[in-house]
């Protein structure tokens, strides 16, 4: 026996307008008579029930369309959806970087240092790293500074600071020039011991001035210096002064007795500290300008490489002039080995300033190894059956003189550092911490 609600649904599904179906009450227990169909309204939808055959069968209700079926949700294929805000995960991952950054460029450099490129920035719905960094800088609140805290140093025109580190960069050259002048004036007046004391005192003054110039200004490295780099630098400077005399004695069957040193390379290199500081400063200024005007990492790399090559060429020109003047003071020409050494020292310091001290130390170590191997191979060739070890060095010295050894050693190392610098210093991360120092 159908219930009252079912009878009501049956009447609606059959379209029997005007049929009164009792709902509720005692009359709901008896089946309601169905009126005869009207010939004008078409065929009947539901036949009259037969009392002899028992309860009338209830026809199934008509199905509705799936989109309007009551209580039935249409099944749709599940779609893979990423996070609604893809930048949010990156923001939490690099929150400290974003909080301490003073501009979006530092964030872009930090993201690049973590391996994020323009291609991977598209995963975060940005065309490049710079636009992604701008969003991170805008969304992450910076660290609130104290009211009396000084603002972070920014690149700019600070005449007093430039004058300060320029004077410090002139100290090594001034100390070396004073020592050489004193030795020239007192020649034939002071004895051997006194001249040696003047030389040692002058060398200490040069080292102190060099240390002061490397602790402040554009040649100042933020990272902790590697102790081996200092040892390698002292070796190369000592070889520039005494190396060719040592090789000449070894080739002639020595060494026997002492040999005189050449002060012209040291004088030219000491005077070149000031041009090196200014070249490093110009490179940092122009690199930051390129970084501020670039909208992609590839664009910045392509713009900063000519700046690097121009900086090295500018320093090379200044170094050649100073070495020529120093050579004229001692009656000699331009020492090619000292030129290669100066470029090597400049590139190694430039890499250390921008956060790459390990490659710089490796380049210095390679030059030291070649210079030390030359006399060692000559001496080893004197042993029976090992004369073939000395043949390459003998052929090189016979073709280009004793200066060919330091020229080859420093030139090859400088070329390797230049290639590495063209790759490393064309990254934005190399210029994030290396701000133009105005301290």
XYZ file of C-alpha atoms in Angstrom, residues 1 18 105 118 126 142 149 193 253 259 305 376 381 391 402:
15
model
C 0.000 0.000 0.000
C -6.934 18.354 -11.076
C 67.504 43.531 -5.663
C 64.023 33.053 -14.555
C 56.215 35.454 -12.573
C 60.929 44.211 7.053
C 69.575 53.160 14.399
C 123.758 45.972 7.495
C 125.259 25.407 -11.997
C 122.006 37.472 -5.628
C 80.544 41.091 -18.622
C 113.094 22.094 -8.776
C 117.629 17.026 -14.004
C 114.348 19.871 -20.770
C 114.354 33.583 -17.088
